[in-house]
GROMACS .gro file of C-alpha atoms in nm:
model
  283
    1MET     CA    1  -1.972   0.752   0.744
    2SER     CA    2  -2.290   0.732   0.538
    3THR     CA    3  -2.277   0.920   0.211
    4ASP     CA    4  -2.606   1.080   0.324
    5THR     CA    5  -2.416   1.263   0.601
    6ILE     CA    6  -2.279   1.607   0.519
    7ILE     CA    7  -2.056   1.850   0.707
    8ARG     CA    8  -2.165   2.215   0.691
    9ARG     CA    9  -2.138   2.543   0.880
   10TYR     CA   10  -2.359   2.587   1.184
   11ARG     CA   11  -2.660   2.815   1.136
   12PRO     CA   12  -2.859   2.995   1.412
   13ALA     CA   13  -3.159   2.784   1.312
   14ASP     CA   14  -2.963   2.479   1.435
   15ALA     CA   15  -2.948   2.609   1.794
   16ASP     CA   16  -3.224   2.390   1.940
   17ALA     CA   17  -3.099   2.075   1.766
   18VAL     CA   18  -2.735   2.119   1.865
   19THR     CA   19  -2.824   2.216   2.223
   20ASP     CA   20  -3.029   1.897   2.253
   21LEU     CA   21  -2.758   1.668   2.110
   22TRP     CA   22  -2.490   1.847   2.316
   23ALA     CA   23  -2.690   1.800   2.636
   24ARG     CA   24  -2.747   1.429   2.578
   25ALA     CA   25  -2.391   1.361   2.460
   26SER     CA   26  -2.239   1.562   2.747
   27LYS     CA   27  -2.443   1.381   3.013
   28GLN     CA   28  -2.336   1.050   2.863
   29ALA     CA   29  -1.967   1.144   2.845
   30HIS     CA   30  -1.943   1.334   3.176
   31PRO     CA   31  -2.167   1.163   3.435
   32PHE     CA   32  -1.914   1.275   3.698
   33ILE     CA   33  -2.000   1.646   3.648
   34VAL     CA   34  -2.296   1.773   3.848
   35GLY     CA   35  -2.543   1.964   3.629
   36GLU     CA   36  -2.374   1.868   3.305
   37GLY     CA   37  -2.578   1.936   2.991
   38GLU     CA   38  -2.820   2.180   3.153
   39GLY     CA   39  -2.861   2.504   3.346
   40GLU     CA   40  -2.569   2.746   3.336
   41ARG     CA   41  -2.360   2.520   3.115
   42ALA     CA   42  -2.639   2.512   2.854
   43ARG     CA   43  -2.670   2.892   2.870
   44VAL     CA   44  -2.296   2.932   2.807
   45LEU     CA   45  -2.317   2.697   2.509
   46ARG     CA   46  -2.598   2.900   2.350
   47GLU     CA   47  -2.478   3.250   2.435
   48VAL     CA   48  -2.102   3.211   2.411
   49TYR     CA   49  -1.974   2.906   2.225
   50LEU     CA   50  -2.239   2.897   1.952
   51VAL     CA   51  -2.181   3.268   1.893
   52GLN     CA   52  -1.806   3.308   1.926
   53ALA     CA   53  -1.659   2.979   1.799
   54GLU     CA   54  -1.636   2.862   1.439
   55ASN     CA   55  -1.897   2.588   1.452
   56TRP     CA   56  -1.964   2.302   1.213
   57VAL     CA   57  -2.236   2.038   1.219
   58ALA     CA   58  -2.279   1.688   1.081
   59GLU     CA   59  -2.621   1.642   0.924
   60HIS     CA   60  -2.776   1.308   0.825
   61ASP     CA   61  -3.094   1.299   0.617
   62GLY     CA   62  -3.176   1.653   0.730
   63THR     CA   63  -3.115   1.587   1.101
   64VAL     CA   64  -2.822   1.747   1.284
   65ILE     CA   65  -2.632   1.470   1.462
   66GLY     CA   66  -2.296   1.628   1.549
   67LEU     CA   67  -2.135   1.956   1.652
   68LEU     CA   68  -1.775   2.072   1.641
   69GLY     CA   69  -1.649   2.406   1.765
   70LEU     CA   70  -1.315   2.547   1.648
   71LEU     CA   71  -1.117   2.818   1.828
   72PRO     CA   72  -0.838   2.998   1.639
   73GLY     CA   73  -0.483   2.959   1.765
   74ASP     CA   74  -0.273   3.253   1.880
   75GLY     CA   75  -0.013   3.350   1.621
   76ASP     CA   76   0.158   3.033   1.505
   77GLU     CA   77  -0.027   2.818   1.758
   78PRO     CA   78  -0.257   2.547   1.615
   79ALA     CA   79  -0.634   2.578   1.623
   80GLU     CA   80  -0.816   2.425   1.919
   81ILE     CA   81  -1.117   2.197   1.910
   82GLY     CA   82  -1.334   2.360   2.174
   83GLY     CA   83  -1.585   2.077   2.167
   84LEU     CA   84  -1.686   1.773   1.963
   85PHE     CA   85  -2.024   1.614   2.036
   86VAL     CA   86  -2.224   1.348   1.854
   87ALA     CA   87  -2.581   1.253   1.942
   88PRO     CA   88  -2.576   0.921   2.136
   89GLU     CA   89  -2.788   0.743   1.876
   90ALA     CA   90  -2.546   0.849   1.599
   91GLN     CA   91  -2.222   0.754   1.773
   92GLY     CA   92  -2.022   0.492   1.587
   93THR     CA   93  -2.144   0.610   1.245
   94GLY     CA   94  -1.830   0.808   1.161
   95ALA     CA   95  -1.982   1.153   1.218
   96GLY     CA   96  -1.727   1.246   1.486
   97ARG     CA   97  -1.438   1.128   1.271
   98ALA     CA   98  -1.570   1.326   0.973
   99LEU     CA   99  -1.605   1.644   1.178
  100LEU     CA  100  -1.254   1.606   1.316
  101GLU     CA  101  -1.097   1.542   0.975
  102HIS     CA  102  -1.288   1.840   0.837
  103ALA     CA  103  -1.129   2.056   1.106
  104ALA     CA  104  -0.786   1.917   1.018
  105ALA     CA  105  -0.843   1.987   0.649
  106LEU     CA  106  -0.930   2.347   0.736
  107ARG     CA  107  -0.669   2.420   1.003
  108GLY     CA  108  -0.397   2.153   0.987
  109ALA     CA  109  -0.250   2.094   1.333
  110LEU     CA  110  -0.505   2.070   1.615
  111THR     CA  111  -0.516   2.074   1.995
  112LEU     CA  112  -0.790   1.993   2.243
  113GLU     CA  113  -0.861   1.913   2.606
  114VAL     CA  114  -1.064   1.617   2.730
  115PHE     CA  115  -1.156   1.513   3.082
  116ALA     CA  116  -0.927   1.238   3.211
  117ARG     CA  117  -1.230   1.039   3.327
  118ASN     CA  118  -1.384   1.049   2.979
  119GLU     CA  119  -1.195   0.737   2.875
  120ARG     CA  120  -1.405   0.665   2.566
  121SER     CA  121  -1.326   1.002   2.410
  122ARG     CA  122  -0.960   0.975   2.504
  123ARG     CA  123  -0.939   0.642   2.321
  124PHE     CA  124  -1.113   0.795   2.018
  125TYR     CA  125  -0.871   1.086   2.000
  126THR     CA  126  -0.575   0.852   2.039
  127ARG     CA  127  -0.699   0.644   1.746
  128MET     CA  128  -0.729   0.965   1.549
  129GLY     CA  129  -0.360   1.043   1.600
  130PHE     CA  130  -0.367   1.273   1.903
  131THR     CA  131  -0.102   1.241   2.174
  132GLU     CA  132  -0.108   1.367   2.531
  133SER     CA  133   0.084   1.689   2.591
  134GLY     CA  134  -0.008   1.783   2.948
  135ARG     CA  135  -0.265   1.785   3.229
  136ARG     CA  136  -0.431   2.045   3.447
  137PRO     CA  137  -0.731   2.077   3.679
  138ASP     CA  138  -1.043   2.230   3.527
  139GLU     CA  139  -1.108   2.558   3.706
  140GLU     CA  140  -1.485   2.518   3.697
  141THR     CA  141  -1.530   2.154   3.798
  142GLY     CA  142  -1.198   2.059   3.957
  143HIS     CA  143  -1.175   1.747   3.741
  144GLU     CA  144  -0.851   1.674   3.560
  145LEU     CA  145  -0.821   1.775   3.195
  146VAL     CA  146  -0.584   1.604   2.952
  147ALA     CA  147  -0.433   1.824   2.680
  148MET     CA  148  -0.384   1.647   2.346
  149GLU     CA  149  -0.237   1.754   2.013
  150ARG     CA  150  -0.210   1.629   1.657
  151VAL     CA  151   0.025   1.751   1.386
  152ALA     CA  152  -0.118   1.857   1.051
  153PRO     CA  153  -0.202   1.565   0.823
  154LEU     CA  154   0.015   1.493   0.523
  155LYS     CA  155  -0.160   1.616   0.209
  156SER     CA  156  -0.139   1.416  -0.109
  157VAL     CA  157  -0.319   1.349  -0.436
  158SER     CA  158  -0.392   1.028  -0.622
  159TRP     CA  159  -0.536   0.908  -0.952
  160LEU     CA  160  -0.823   0.661  -0.982
  161HIS     CA  161  -0.762   0.480  -1.310
  162LEU     CA  162  -0.964   0.162  -1.353
  163ARG     CA  163  -0.915  -0.115  -1.607
  164ASP     CA  164  -1.138  -0.423  -1.601
  165GLY     CA  165  -1.245  -0.330  -1.249
  166LEU     CA  166  -0.891  -0.298  -1.112
  167LEU     CA  167  -0.694   0.010  -1.006
  168LEU     CA  168  -0.363   0.115  -1.155
  169SER     CA  169  -0.112   0.102  -0.869
  170VAL     CA  170   0.261   0.164  -0.845
  171ARG     CA  171   0.550   0.051  -0.624
  172THR     CA  172   0.858   0.264  -0.568
  173ALA     CA  173   1.208   0.119  -0.573
  174GLY     CA  174   1.311  -0.030  -0.239
  175ASN     CA  175   0.951  -0.051  -0.117
  176ASP     CA  176   0.726  -0.357  -0.116
  177THR     CA  177   0.401  -0.158  -0.074
  178PHE     CA  178   0.183  -0.043  -0.364
  179TYR     CA  179   0.028   0.303  -0.383
  180LEU     CA  180  -0.206   0.481  -0.620
  181PRO     CA  181  -0.024   0.705  -0.869
  182GLY     CA  182   0.022   1.050  -0.721
  183GLY     CA  183   0.210   1.209  -0.436
  184LYS     CA  184   0.265   1.525  -0.234
  185TYR     CA  185   0.223   1.886  -0.340
  186GLU     CA  186   0.513   2.111  -0.429
  187PRO     CA  187   0.509   2.477  -0.317
  188GLY     CA  188   0.251   2.683  -0.504
  189GLU     CA  189   0.074   2.389  -0.668
  190THR     CA  190  -0.296   2.324  -0.661
  191ALA     CA  191  -0.406   1.965  -0.601
  192ALA     CA  192  -0.481   1.910  -0.970
  193GLU     CA  193  -0.147   2.061  -1.076
  194ALA     CA  194   0.037   1.836  -0.831
  195LEU     CA  195  -0.132   1.527  -0.968
  196SER     CA  196  -0.074   1.629  -1.330
  197ARG     CA  197   0.300   1.658  -1.257
  198GLU     CA  198   0.312   1.332  -1.061
  199LEU     CA  199   0.140   1.134  -1.337
  200ALA     CA  200   0.393   1.251  -1.593
  201GLU     CA  201   0.681   1.162  -1.358
  202GLU     CA  202   0.548   0.826  -1.235
  203VAL     CA  203   0.359   0.661  -1.522
  204GLY     CA  204   0.444   0.874  -1.825
  205VAL     CA  205   0.099   1.009  -1.903
  206VAL     CA  206   0.027   1.377  -1.967
  207VAL     CA  207  -0.304   1.484  -1.814
  208PRO     CA  208  -0.361   1.861  -1.797
  209ALA     CA  209  -0.480   1.981  -1.458
  210ASP     CA  210  -0.807   2.110  -1.602
  211GLU     CA  211  -0.894   1.758  -1.720
  212LEU     CA  212  -0.880   1.617  -1.367
  213THR     CA  213  -1.193   1.605  -1.150
  214VAL     CA  214  -1.207   1.552  -0.773
  215ALA     CA  215  -1.382   1.223  -0.690
  216PHE     CA  216  -1.355   1.221  -0.310
  217ASP     CA  217  -1.117   1.269  -0.017
  218ILE     CA  218  -0.969   0.990   0.194
  219HIS     CA  219  -0.850   1.024   0.554
  220ALA     CA  220  -0.619   0.746   0.667
  221VAL     CA  221  -0.294   0.669   0.845
  222ALA     CA  222   0.005   0.755   0.627
  223HIS     CA  223   0.206   0.443   0.548
  224GLY     CA  224   0.548   0.435   0.716
  225ARG     CA  225   0.510   0.776   0.884
  226GLY     CA  226   0.480   0.673   1.249
  227GLY     CA  227   0.102   0.701   1.270
  228ARG     CA  228   0.075   1.046   1.112
  229ARG     CA  229  -0.259   1.108   0.945
  230LEU     CA  230  -0.304   1.144   0.569
  231HIS     CA  231  -0.548   1.363   0.375
  232MET     CA  232  -0.557   1.229   0.019
  233THR     CA  233  -0.761   1.390  -0.258
  234CYS     CA  234  -0.855   1.139  -0.529
  235PHE     CA  235  -0.913   1.243  -0.889
  236THR     CA  236  -1.054   1.091  -1.205
  237GLY     CA  237  -0.996   1.207  -1.562
  238GLY     CA  238  -0.742   1.163  -1.835
  239PRO     CA  239  -0.729   0.894  -2.104
  240GLU     CA  240  -0.947   0.586  -2.072
  241THR     CA  241  -0.669   0.364  -2.204
  242PHE     CA  242  -0.292   0.405  -2.210
  243GLU     CA  243   0.018   0.199  -2.139
  244PRO     CA  244   0.200   0.309  -1.821
  245VAL     CA  245   0.569   0.387  -1.855
  246PRO     CA  246   0.725   0.360  -1.506
  247GLY     CA  247   0.929   0.665  -1.411
  248ARG     CA  248   1.273   0.667  -1.254
  249GLU     CA  249   1.150   0.606  -0.898
  250ILE     CA  250   0.888   0.347  -0.994
  251ALA     CA  251   0.997  -0.017  -0.972
  252GLU     CA  252   0.675  -0.161  -1.119
  253PHE     CA  253   0.307  -0.101  -1.174
  254ALA     CA  254   0.015  -0.341  -1.128
  255TRP     CA  255  -0.363  -0.358  -1.159
  256LEU     CA  256  -0.501  -0.431  -0.814
  257GLY     CA  257  -0.838  -0.477  -0.645
  258PRO     CA  258  -1.004  -0.578  -0.318
  259ASP     CA  259  -0.811  -0.906  -0.293
  260ASP     CA  260  -0.479  -0.717  -0.297
  261ALA     CA  261  -0.534  -0.490   0.003
  262ASP     CA  262  -0.258  -0.657   0.206
  263ARG     CA  263  -0.006  -0.545  -0.059
  264CYS     CA  264  -0.113  -0.182  -0.046
  265ALA     CA  265  -0.099   0.127   0.175
  266PRO     CA  266  -0.389   0.178   0.420
  267ALA     CA  267  -0.548   0.451   0.207
  268PHE     CA  268  -0.586   0.200  -0.079
  269ARG     CA  269  -0.829  -0.005   0.132
  270GLN     CA  270  -1.051   0.297   0.188
  271VAL     CA  271  -1.043   0.387  -0.181
  272VAL     CA  272  -1.147   0.035  -0.276
  273ALA     CA  273  -1.428   0.037  -0.018
  274ARG     CA  274  -1.557   0.364  -0.160
  275LEU     CA  275  -1.543   0.241  -0.520
  276VAL     CA  276  -1.722  -0.081  -0.424
  277ALA     CA  277  -1.991   0.117  -0.242
  278ASP     CA  278  -2.032   0.341  -0.547
  279GLY     CA  279  -2.069   0.039  -0.776
  280ARG     CA  280  -1.751   0.116  -0.970
  281MET     CA  281  -1.564  -0.194  -0.849
  282ALA     CA  282  -1.678  -0.545  -0.762
  283GLY     CA  283  -1.647  -0.634  -0.394
   0.00000   0.00000   0.00000
């Protein structure tokens, strides 16, 4: 997704823009539904869904290009994506993926329903880690709906420490894949506190949590977790130079870059792409 695209809460002033993109995206996705994107269905969008759902939009250069509606789950049930629509001209830019990952970051596990005949969207949701959980006929149209669900993404933190244009990376014992220093949260920890602890345990450097600054978030497939999604928050900060001291679980450390992607977890590739785009690493 372009760095000029932002995700923000829907505002009433967005109503005309989101109704227009919803109408065009709906007609494209559901040509088998008579009257899709207009009439009564448009009225319900404006008067019900845009009022009652928790709505978020993707905005690019001041233009709203995507809409996502979230419905709260009942009790311990996961939240439901009531609708995800991207303007036809903006499809393929990553706006839909960004909206979906934003929902996952907010709510964790997610469910949704998609028309069985909407094969493009079904393929998208499958790529994003959703699995089919059931089917039923839609009461309004009679067309078959496919229920899909996705477990909450794994949450982790990592450290971006560059030396001569390469990233400090570590490999755990019994594993041939390199990761960025960091790991999962422990109960009660903030992201910065988790990373501060992990750095001391993995590479022997003490970096207080208040010296760490969020650089960006990465959404990827978690390595070795059966396709489960990963939400990784990347930090900068700490000493500019130091000599890593591998912890008990660390077999070795290395300084890696774009040419080493095949040795690293999937999230590493996204981190490198982001650093290259930001001019912090040579491509």
